[in-house]
Amino acid sequence: MQRERPKSLATLVTDRLRQEIVEGAFEFGAALSESIISKRYEVSRTPVREAFARLELEELVHTEPQIGTYVFTMDREQFAQISETRSILECAALRLAFERNRPALTNRWKRLVERLEAAADRGDTRRYSAADGEFHDMLFALADNPYLDASRRPFAARMAAIRNRLGLSAEHIVKSRSEHRQLYELVSGGEIEDAVSLLNDHITKKGAHFWSVPERVKRPGTTAA
């Protein structure tokens, strides 16, 4: 068998920088310096520059010519739009996963709910956020539709970054863990329409009630969008 080719240095830098942005090592709107990142990762500036270009395609960073590269931000309207799109895709994935792989969905959601609740009881927000992401990703894994999964990829990393920064207040976790438990119970009980309705509310309403999304940052020498 042909051996898997090792990842290029640019790919390794891209993967690491993406992970750090998603996990919150850099604040929204933070400036990213080629020289600082190259020293941080102990690489030359060339793979860092390529990583910036790749992550700009994912809209995790934004480069302004002659000014600099920054971690993404979004305004409230953009957040509402991305939540609306996410809800459309996830609700469709839930219906398909329920129809095609209901036993697996029920069993895996049960385990993830237990992980969510254990992490919440320990106050472990990092593990809570990871289990939260897996809970929602499971829908696409079990929907058996690669095109549906591909549709969410352009904004999946940004949503994970938002979740890790803004969705982990004590008030949010109380509501979030309750809704994840309810979603599991509705699916296990065969109440798919109620589950879809709750999932829509879970995605689209929590931003208004629990998250304070930062407005787009205006840079020196730029005009407002």
Coordinates of N, CA and C in Angstrom, one line a residue:
M1 N 0.8 -1.2 0.0 CA 0.0 0.0 0.0 C 0.9 1.2 0.0
Q2 N 0.4 2.3 -0.7 CA 1.2 3.5 -0.8 C 1.1 4.2 0.6
R3 N 2.2 4.7 1.0 CA 2.3 5.4 2.3 C 1.6 6.7 2.2
E4 N 0.9 7.2 3.3 CA 0.3 8.5 3.3 C 1.4 9.5 3.3
R5 N 1.3 10.5 2.4 CA 2.3 11.6 2.3 C 2.2 12.4 3.5
P6 N 3.4 12.8 4.1 CA 3.4 13.7 5.3 C 2.8 15.1 4.9
K7 N 2.3 15.7 5.9 CA 1.7 17.0 5.7 C 2.8 18.0 5.5
S8 N 2.6 19.0 4.6 CA 3.6 20.1 4.4 C 3.6 21.0 5.6
L9 N 4.7 21.7 5.7 CA 4.9 22.6 6.8 C 3.7 23.7 6.8
A10 N 3.3 24.1 5.7 CA 2.2 25.1 5.6 C 0.9 24.5 6.1
T11 N 0.7 23.2 5.8 CA -0.5 22.6 6.3 C -0.5 22.4 7.8
L12 N 0.7 22.1 8.4 CA 0.8 21.9 9.8 C 0.6 23.3 10.5
V13 N 1.1 24.3 9.9 CA 0.9 25.7 10.5 C -0.5 26.1 10.4
T14 N -1.1 25.8 9.3 CA -2.6 26.1 9.1 C -3.4 25.4 10.1
D15 N -3.2 24.1 10.3 CA -3.9 23.3 11.3 C -3.8 23.8 12.7
R16 N -2.6 24.1 13.0 CA -2.3 24.6 14.4 C -2.9 26.0 14.7
L17 N -2.8 26.9 13.7 CA -3.3 28.2 13.9 C -4.9 28.2 13.9
R18 N -5.4 27.3 13.0 CA -6.9 27.2 13.0 C -7.4 26.7 14.4
Q19 N -6.7 25.7 14.9 CA -7.1 25.1 16.2 C -7.0 26.2 17.3
E20 N -5.9 27.0 17.3 CA -5.8 28.0 18.3 C -6.8 29.1 18.2
I21 N -7.2 29.5 16.9 CA -8.2 30.5 16.8 C -9.6 29.9 17.3
V22 N -9.9 28.7 16.9 CA -11.1 28.1 17.3 C -11.2 28.0 18.8
E23 N -10.1 27.6 19.5 CA -10.1 27.3 20.9 C -10.0 28.6 21.7
G24 N -9.7 29.7 21.1 CA -9.8 31.0 21.8 C -8.4 31.5 22.2
A25 N -7.3 31.0 21.7 CA -6.0 31.5 22.0 C -5.8 33.0 21.5
F26 N -6.6 33.4 20.5 CA -6.6 34.7 19.9 C -8.0 35.3 20.0
E27 N -8.1 36.5 20.5 CA -9.4 37.2 20.6 C -9.9 37.5 19.2
F28 N -11.3 37.7 19.1 CA -11.9 38.2 17.9 C -11.2 39.5 17.5
G29 N -10.9 39.7 16.3 CA -10.3 41.0 15.8 C -8.8 41.2 16.1
A30 N -8.2 40.2 16.8 CA -6.8 40.3 17.2 C -5.9 40.3 16.0
A31 N -4.9 41.2 16.0 CA -3.9 41.2 14.9 C -3.0 40.0 15.0
L32 N -2.7 39.5 13.8 CA -1.8 38.3 13.7 C -0.6 38.7 13.0
S33 N 0.6 38.7 13.6 CA 1.8 39.1 13.0 C 2.6 37.9 12.4
E34 N 3.0 38.0 11.2 CA 3.8 36.9 10.6 C 5.0 36.6 11.4
S35 N 5.7 37.6 11.9 CA 7.0 37.4 12.6 C 6.7 36.7 14.0
I36 N 5.6 37.2 14.7 CA 5.3 36.6 16.0 C 4.8 35.2 15.9
I37 N 4.0 34.9 14.9 CA 3.5 33.5 14.7 C 4.6 32.6 14.2
S38 N 5.5 33.1 13.4 CA 6.7 32.3 13.0 C 7.6 31.9 14.2
K39 N 7.8 32.9 15.1 CA 8.6 32.6 16.3 C 7.8 31.6 17.2
R40 N 6.5 31.8 17.3 CA 5.6 31.0 18.2 C 5.7 29.5 17.8
Y41 N 5.7 29.3 16.4 CA 5.7 28.0 15.9 C 7.0 27.5 15.4
E42 N 8.0 28.4 15.6 CA 9.4 28.0 15.2 C 9.5 27.6 13.7
V43 N 9.0 28.4 12.9 CA 9.0 28.2 11.4 C 9.4 29.5 10.8
S44 N 9.7 29.5 9.5 CA 9.9 30.7 8.7 C 8.6 31.4 8.4
R45 N 8.7 32.6 7.9 CA 7.4 33.4 7.6 C 6.7 32.8 6.4
T46 N 7.3 32.0 5.5 CA 6.6 31.6 4.3 C 5.5 30.6 4.6
P47 N 5.6 29.6 5.4 CA 4.4 28.8 5.8 C 3.3 29.5 6.5
V48 N 3.8 30.5 7.3 CA 2.8 31.4 8.1 C 2.0 32.2 7.1
R49 N 2.7 32.7 6.1 CA 2.0 33.5 5.1 C 1.0 32.7 4.3
E50 N 1.4 31.5 4.0 CA 0.5 30.5 3.3 C -0.7 30.1 4.2
A51 N -0.4 29.9 5.5 CA -1.5 29.6 6.4 C -2.5 30.7 6.5
F52 N -2.1 32.0 6.5 CA -3.0 33.1 6.5 C -3.9 33.1 5.3
A53 N -3.3 32.8 4.1 CA -4.1 32.7 2.9 C -5.1 31.6 2.9
R54 N -4.8 30.5 3.5 CA -5.7 29.4 3.5 C -6.8 29.7 4.5
L55 N -6.5 30.2 5.7 CA -7.5 30.5 6.7 C -8.4 31.7 6.3
E56 N -7.9 32.5 5.4 CA -8.8 33.6 4.9 C -9.9 33.0 4.0
L57 N -9.6 31.9 3.3 CA -10.6 31.2 2.5 C -11.7 30.6 3.4
E58 N -11.3 30.3 4.6 CA -12.3 29.7 5.6 C -12.9 30.8 6.4
E59 N -12.5 32.1 6.1 CA -13.0 33.3 6.8 C -12.8 33.3 8.3
L60 N -11.7 32.6 8.7 CA -11.2 32.7 10.1 C -10.3 33.9 10.3
V61 N -9.7 34.3 9.2 CA -8.8 35.6 9.3 C -9.2 36.5 8.2
H62 N -8.8 37.7 8.3 CA -9.1 38.7 7.2 C -7.8 39.5 7.1
T63 N -7.3 39.6 5.9 CA -6.1 40.4 5.6 C -6.5 41.7 4.9
E64 N -6.0 42.8 5.5 CA -6.2 44.1 4.8 C -4.9 44.6 4.3
P65 N -4.8 44.8 3.0 CA -3.5 45.1 2.3 C -2.9 46.4 3.0
Q66 N -1.6 46.3 3.2 CA -0.8 47.4 3.8 C -1.2 47.7 5.2
I67 N -2.0 46.8 5.8 CA -2.4 47.1 7.2 C -2.1 45.9 8.1
G68 N -2.6 44.7 7.8 CA -2.3 43.5 8.5 C -3.4 42.4 8.4
T69 N -3.2 41.4 9.1 CA -4.1 40.2 9.2 C -4.7 40.1 10.5
Y70 N -6.0 39.8 10.6 CA -6.7 39.9 11.9 C -7.6 38.6 12.0
V71 N -7.8 38.2 13.2 CA -8.8 37.2 13.5 C -10.2 37.7 13.1
F72 N -11.1 36.9 12.6 CA -12.4 37.3 12.1 C -13.2 37.9 13.2
T73 N -14.1 38.8 12.8 CA -15.2 39.3 13.7 C -16.5 39.2 12.8
M74 N -17.6 39.4 13.5 CA -18.9 39.4 12.7 C -19.8 40.4 13.4
D75 N -20.7 41.0 12.7 CA -21.7 41.9 13.3 C -22.9 41.1 13.6
R76 N -23.9 41.7 14.3 CA -25.0 40.9 14.8 C -25.9 40.4 13.7
E77 N -26.0 41.2 12.6 CA -26.8 40.7 11.4 C -26.1 39.4 10.8
Q78 N -24.8 39.4 10.7 CA -24.1 38.3 10.2 C -24.3 37.1 11.1
F79 N -24.2 37.3 12.4 CA -24.4 36.2 13.3 C -25.8 35.6 13.2
A80 N -26.8 36.5 13.0 CA -28.2 36.0 12.8 C -28.3 35.2 11.5
Q81 N -27.6 35.6 10.5 CA -27.7 34.9 9.2 C -27.0 33.6 9.3
I82 N -25.9 33.5 9.9 CA -25.1 32.3 10.0 C -25.9 31.3 10.9
S83 N -26.5 31.8 11.9 CA -27.3 30.9 12.8 C -28.6 30.4 12.0
E84 N -29.2 31.2 11.2 CA -30.3 30.8 10.4 C -29.9 29.7 9.4
T85 N -28.8 29.9 8.8 CA -28.3 28.9 7.8 C -27.9 27.6 8.5
R86 N -27.3 27.7 9.7 CA -26.9 26.5 10.5 C -28.2 25.8 10.8
S87 N -29.2 26.5 11.3 CA -30.5 25.8 11.7 C -31.1 25.0 10.5
I88 N -31.1 25.6 9.3 CA -31.7 25.0 8.2 C -31.0 23.7 7.9
L89 N -29.6 23.7 7.9 CA -28.8 22.5 7.6 C -29.0 21.5 8.7
E90 N -28.9 21.9 10.0 CA -28.9 20.9 11.1 C -30.3 20.3 11.2
C91 N -31.4 21.0 11.0 CA -32.7 20.5 11.1 C -32.9 19.4 10.0
A92 N -32.4 19.7 8.8 CA -32.5 18.7 7.7 C -31.7 17.5 8.0
A93 N -30.5 17.7 8.6 CA -29.6 16.6 9.0 C -30.3 15.7 10.1
L94 N -31.0 16.4 11.0 CA -31.6 15.7 12.1 C -32.7 14.8 11.5
R95 N -33.5 15.3 10.6 CA -34.6 14.5 10.0 C -34.0 13.2 9.3
L96 N -32.9 13.5 8.5 CA -32.3 12.3 7.8 C -31.7 11.3 8.7
A97 N -31.0 11.8 9.8 CA -30.3 10.9 10.7 C -31.4 10.1 11.4
F98 N -32.5 10.7 11.8 CA -33.6 10.0 12.5 C -34.2 9.0 11.6
E99 N -34.3 9.3 10.3 CA -35.0 8.4 9.3 C -34.0 7.2 9.0
R100 N -32.7 7.5 8.9 CA -31.8 6.5 8.3 C -31.0 5.8 9.4
N101 N -30.8 6.4 10.5 CA -29.9 5.8 11.5 C -30.4 6.2 13.0
R102 N -31.7 6.0 13.2 CA -32.2 6.4 14.5 C -31.6 5.6 15.6
P103 N -31.4 4.3 15.6 CA -30.7 3.7 16.8 C -29.3 4.2 17.1
A104 N -28.5 4.4 16.1 CA -27.2 5.0 16.3 C -27.3 6.4 16.8
L105 N -28.2 7.2 16.3 CA -28.3 8.6 16.8 C -28.7 8.6 18.2
T106 N -29.7 7.8 18.6 CA -30.1 7.7 20.0 C -29.0 7.3 20.9
N107 N -28.3 6.2 20.6 CA -27.2 5.7 21.4 C -26.1 6.7 21.6
R108 N -25.7 7.3 20.5 CA -24.6 8.3 20.5 C -24.9 9.6 21.2
W109 N -26.1 10.1 21.0 CA -26.6 11.3 21.7 C -26.7 11.0 23.2
K110 N -27.1 9.8 23.6 CA -27.2 9.5 25.0 C -25.8 9.6 25.6
R111 N -24.8 9.0 25.0 CA -23.4 9.1 25.6 C -22.9 10.5 25.6
L112 N -23.2 11.3 24.6 CA -22.8 12.7 24.5 C -23.5 13.6 25.6
V113 N -24.8 13.3 25.8 CA -25.5 14.1 26.8 C -24.8 13.8 28.2
E114 N -24.5 12.5 28.4 CA -23.8 12.2 29.7 C -22.5 12.9 29.8
R115 N -21.7 13.0 28.7 CA -20.5 13.7 28.8 C -20.7 15.2 29.0
L116 N -21.7 15.8 28.3 CA -22.0 17.2 28.6 C -22.4 17.4 30.0
E117 N -23.2 16.6 30.6 CA -23.6 16.8 32.0 C -22.5 16.6 32.9
A118 N -21.6 15.7 32.7 CA -20.5 15.4 33.6 C -19.5 16.6 33.5
A119 N -19.3 17.1 32.3 CA -18.4 18.3 32.1 C -19.0 19.5 32.8
A120 N -20.3 19.7 32.7 CA -21.0 20.9 33.3 C -20.9 20.8 34.8
D121 N -21.0 19.6 35.4 CA -21.0 19.4 36.8 C -19.6 19.7 37.4
R122 N -18.5 19.4 36.5 CA -17.1 19.7 37.0 C -16.7 21.1 36.7
G123 N -17.6 21.8 35.9 CA -17.2 23.2 35.5 C -16.1 23.2 34.5
D124 N -16.0 22.1 33.7 CA -15.0 22.0 32.7 C -15.6 22.5 31.3
T125 N -15.4 23.8 31.1 CA -16.0 24.4 29.9 C -15.4 23.9 28.6
R126 N -14.1 23.6 28.6 CA -13.5 23.1 27.4 C -14.1 21.8 27.0
R127 N -14.2 20.9 27.9 CA -14.8 19.6 27.5 C -16.3 19.7 27.2
Y128 N -16.9 20.6 27.9 CA -18.4 20.8 27.6 C -18.5 21.3 26.2
S129 N -17.7 22.3 25.8 CA -17.8 22.8 24.4 C -17.4 21.7 23.4
A130 N -16.4 20.9 23.7 CA -16.1 19.8 22.7 C -17.2 18.8 22.6
A131 N -17.9 18.4 23.7 CA -19.0 17.5 23.6 C -20.2 18.1 22.9
D132 N -20.4 19.4 23.1 CA -21.4 20.2 22.4 C -21.2 20.1 20.9
G133 N -20.0 20.4 20.5 CA -19.7 20.3 19.1 C -20.0 18.9 18.5
E134 N -19.5 17.9 19.2 CA -19.7 16.5 18.7 C -21.2 16.2 18.7
F135 N -22.0 16.7 19.6 CA -23.5 16.4 19.6 C -24.1 16.9 18.3
H136 N -23.7 18.1 17.8 CA -24.3 18.6 16.6 C -23.6 18.0 15.4
D137 N -22.3 17.7 15.4 CA -21.7 17.1 14.3 C -22.2 15.7 14.0
M138 N -22.7 15.0 15.0 CA -23.2 13.7 14.9 C -24.3 13.6 13.9
L139 N -25.1 14.7 13.8 CA -26.3 14.7 12.9 C -25.8 14.5 11.5
F140 N -24.7 15.2 11.1 CA -24.2 15.1 9.7 C -23.5 13.8 9.5
A141 N -22.9 13.3 10.5 CA -22.2 12.0 10.3 C -23.3 10.9 10.0
L142 N -24.5 11.0 10.6 CA -25.5 10.0 10.5 C -26.5 10.3 9.4
A143 N -26.5 11.4 8.8 CA -27.5 11.8 7.8 C -27.2 11.0 6.5
D144 N -26.0 10.5 6.3 CA -25.6 9.8 5.1 C -25.8 10.6 3.8
N145 N -25.4 11.9 3.9 CA -25.5 12.8 2.8 C -24.3 13.7 2.8
P146 N -23.2 13.3 2.0 CA -22.0 14.1 2.0 C -22.2 15.6 1.5
Y147 N -23.1 15.8 0.7 CA -23.4 17.1 0.1 C -23.9 18.0 1.2
L148 N -24.8 17.5 2.1 CA -25.3 18.3 3.2 C -24.2 18.6 4.2
D149 N -23.3 17.7 4.4 CA -22.2 17.9 5.3 C -21.3 19.0 4.7
A150 N -21.0 18.9 3.4 CA -20.1 19.9 2.8 C -20.7 21.3 2.8
S151 N -22.0 21.4 2.9 CA -22.7 22.7 2.8 C -22.3 23.5 4.1
R152 N -22.0 22.9 5.2 CA -21.8 23.6 6.4 C -20.3 23.9 6.7
R153 N -19.5 23.3 5.9 CA -18.0 23.5 6.2 C -17.5 24.9 6.0
P154 N -18.0 25.7 5.1 CA -17.5 27.1 5.0 C -17.6 27.9 6.3
F155 N -18.5 27.6 7.2 CA -18.7 28.4 8.4 C -18.6 27.5 9.7
A156 N -18.3 26.2 9.6 CA -18.2 25.4 10.7 C -17.1 25.8 11.7
A157 N -16.0 26.2 11.2 CA -14.9 26.6 12.2 C -15.2 27.9 12.9
R158 N -15.9 28.8 12.2 CA -16.3 30.1 12.8 C -17.3 29.8 13.9
M159 N -18.3 28.9 13.6 CA -19.3 28.6 14.7 C -18.6 28.0 15.9
A160 N -17.6 27.1 15.7 CA -16.9 26.5 16.8 C -16.2 27.5 17.6
A161 N -15.6 28.5 16.9 CA -14.8 29.6 17.6 C -15.8 30.4 18.4
I162 N -16.9 30.7 17.9 CA -17.9 31.5 18.6 C -18.4 30.7 19.9
R163 N -18.7 29.4 19.7 CA -19.1 28.6 20.8 C -18.1 28.6 21.9
N164 N -16.8 28.5 21.6 CA -15.8 28.4 22.6 C -15.6 29.7 23.3
R165 N -15.9 30.8 22.7 CA -15.7 32.1 23.4 C -16.9 32.6 24.1
L166 N -18.0 32.5 23.5 CA -19.2 33.3 23.9 C -20.3 32.5 24.5
G167 N -20.3 31.2 24.3 CA -21.4 30.4 24.8 C -21.2 29.6 26.0
L168 N -20.3 30.0 26.9 CA -19.9 29.2 28.0 C -20.2 29.9 29.4
S169 N -21.0 30.9 29.4 CA -21.4 31.5 30.7 C -22.2 30.4 31.5
A170 N -22.2 30.6 32.8 CA -22.9 29.7 33.6 C -24.4 29.6 33.2
E171 N -25.0 30.7 32.9 CA -26.4 30.8 32.5 C -26.6 30.0 31.2
H172 N -25.7 30.2 30.3 CA -25.8 29.5 29.0 C -25.8 28.0 29.2
I173 N -24.8 27.5 30.0 CA -24.6 26.1 30.2 C -25.8 25.4 30.8
V174 N -26.5 26.1 31.8 CA -27.7 25.6 32.4 C -28.7 25.3 31.3
K175 N -29.0 26.3 30.5 CA -30.0 26.2 29.4 C -29.5 25.2 28.4
S176 N -28.3 25.2 28.0 CA -27.8 24.4 26.9 C -27.9 22.9 27.3
R177 N -27.4 22.6 28.6 CA -27.4 21.1 28.9 C -28.9 20.6 29.0
S178 N -29.8 21.5 29.5 CA -31.2 21.1 29.5 C -31.8 20.8 28.1
E179 N -31.4 21.7 27.2 CA -31.9 21.5 25.8 C -31.3 20.3 25.1
H180 N -30.0 20.0 25.4 CA -29.4 18.8 24.8 C -30.1 17.5 25.4
R181 N -30.4 17.6 26.7 CA -31.1 16.4 27.3 C -32.5 16.3 26.6
Q182 N -33.2 17.4 26.5 CA -34.5 17.3 25.9 C -34.5 16.8 24.4
L183 N -33.5 17.2 23.7 CA -33.4 16.8 22.3 C -33.2 15.3 22.2
Y184 N -32.3 14.8 23.1 CA -32.1 13.3 23.2 C -33.4 12.6 23.5
E185 N -34.1 13.1 24.5 CA -35.3 12.4 25.0 C -36.4 12.4 23.9
L186 N -36.5 13.5 23.2 CA -37.5 13.6 22.1 C -37.2 12.6 21.0
V187 N -35.9 12.6 20.6 CA -35.5 11.6 19.5 C -35.7 10.2 20.0
S188 N -35.3 9.9 21.2 CA -35.4 8.5 21.7 C -36.9 8.1 21.8
G189 N -37.8 9.1 22.0 CA -39.2 8.9 22.1 C -39.9 8.9 20.8
G190 N -39.2 9.2 19.7 CA -39.8 9.2 18.4 C -40.5 10.5 18.0
E191 N -40.3 11.5 18.8 CA -41.0 12.8 18.6 C -40.2 13.7 17.7
I192 N -40.0 13.4 16.5 CA -39.1 14.1 15.6 C -39.5 15.5 15.3
E193 N -40.8 15.8 15.2 CA -41.2 17.2 14.8 C -40.9 18.1 16.0
D194 N -41.2 17.6 17.3 CA -40.8 18.4 18.4 C -39.3 18.6 18.6
A195 N -38.6 17.6 18.2 CA -37.1 17.7 18.3 C -36.6 18.7 17.3
V196 N -37.1 18.7 16.1 CA -36.7 19.7 15.1 C -37.0 21.1 15.5
S197 N -38.2 21.3 16.1 CA -38.6 22.6 16.5 C -37.7 23.1 17.7
L198 N -37.4 22.2 18.6 CA -36.5 22.6 19.7 C -35.0 22.8 19.2
L199 N -34.6 22.0 18.2 CA -33.3 22.3 17.6 C -33.2 23.6 17.0
N200 N -34.2 24.0 16.2 CA -34.2 25.3 15.6 C -34.1 26.4 16.7
D201 N -34.9 26.3 17.7 CA -34.9 27.3 18.8 C -33.5 27.3 19.5
H202 N -33.0 26.1 19.7 CA -31.7 26.0 20.4 C -30.6 26.7 19.6
I203 N -30.6 26.7 18.3 CA -29.6 27.3 17.5 C -29.9 28.8 17.3
T204 N -31.1 29.2 17.0 CA -31.4 30.6 16.5 C -31.6 31.5 17.7
K205 N -32.1 31.0 18.8 CA -32.5 31.9 19.9 C -31.4 32.2 21.0
K206 N -30.5 31.2 21.1 CA -29.5 31.4 22.2 C -28.6 32.6 21.9
G207 N -28.3 33.0 20.6 CA -27.5 34.1 20.4 C -28.1 35.4 21.0
A208 N -29.4 35.5 20.8 CA -30.1 36.7 21.3 C -30.1 36.8 22.8
H209 N -30.2 35.6 23.5 CA -30.4 35.6 24.9 C -29.1 35.5 25.7
F210 N -28.1 34.8 25.1 CA -26.9 34.5 25.9 C -25.6 35.0 25.4
W211 N -25.5 35.3 24.1 CA -24.2 35.7 23.5 C -24.2 37.2 23.2
S212 N -23.1 37.8 23.3 CA -22.9 39.2 22.9 C -21.8 39.2 21.9
V213 N -22.2 39.1 20.6 CA -21.3 39.0 19.5 C -20.6 40.3 19.3
P214 N -19.3 40.4 19.2 CA -18.7 41.7 19.0 C -19.0 42.2 17.6
E215 N -19.2 43.5 17.5 CA -19.4 44.1 16.2 C -18.1 44.1 15.4
R216 N -18.2 44.3 14.1 CA -17.0 44.3 13.2 C -16.1 45.4 13.7
V217 N -14.8 45.1 13.8 CA -13.8 46.1 14.3 C -13.4 47.0 13.1
K218 N -13.4 48.3 13.4 CA -12.9 49.2 12.3 C -11.4 49.4 12.5
R219 N -10.6 49.2 11.5 CA -9.2 49.3 11.5 C -8.8 50.8 11.2
P220 N -7.6 51.2 11.7 CA -7.1 52.5 11.3 C -6.9 52.6 9.8
G221 N -7.4 53.6 9.2 CA -7.2 53.8 7.7 C -8.3 53.1 6.9
T222 N -9.3 52.5 7.5 CA -10.4 51.9 6.8 C -11.7 52.6 7.0
T223 N -12.6 52.3 6.2 CA -14.0 52.9 6.3 C -14.9 51.8 6.8
A224 N -16.0 52.2 7.4 CA -17.0 51.2 8.0 C -17.6 50.5 6.8
A225 N -17.9 49.2 7.0 CA -18.5 48.4 6.0 C -20.0 48.8 5.8

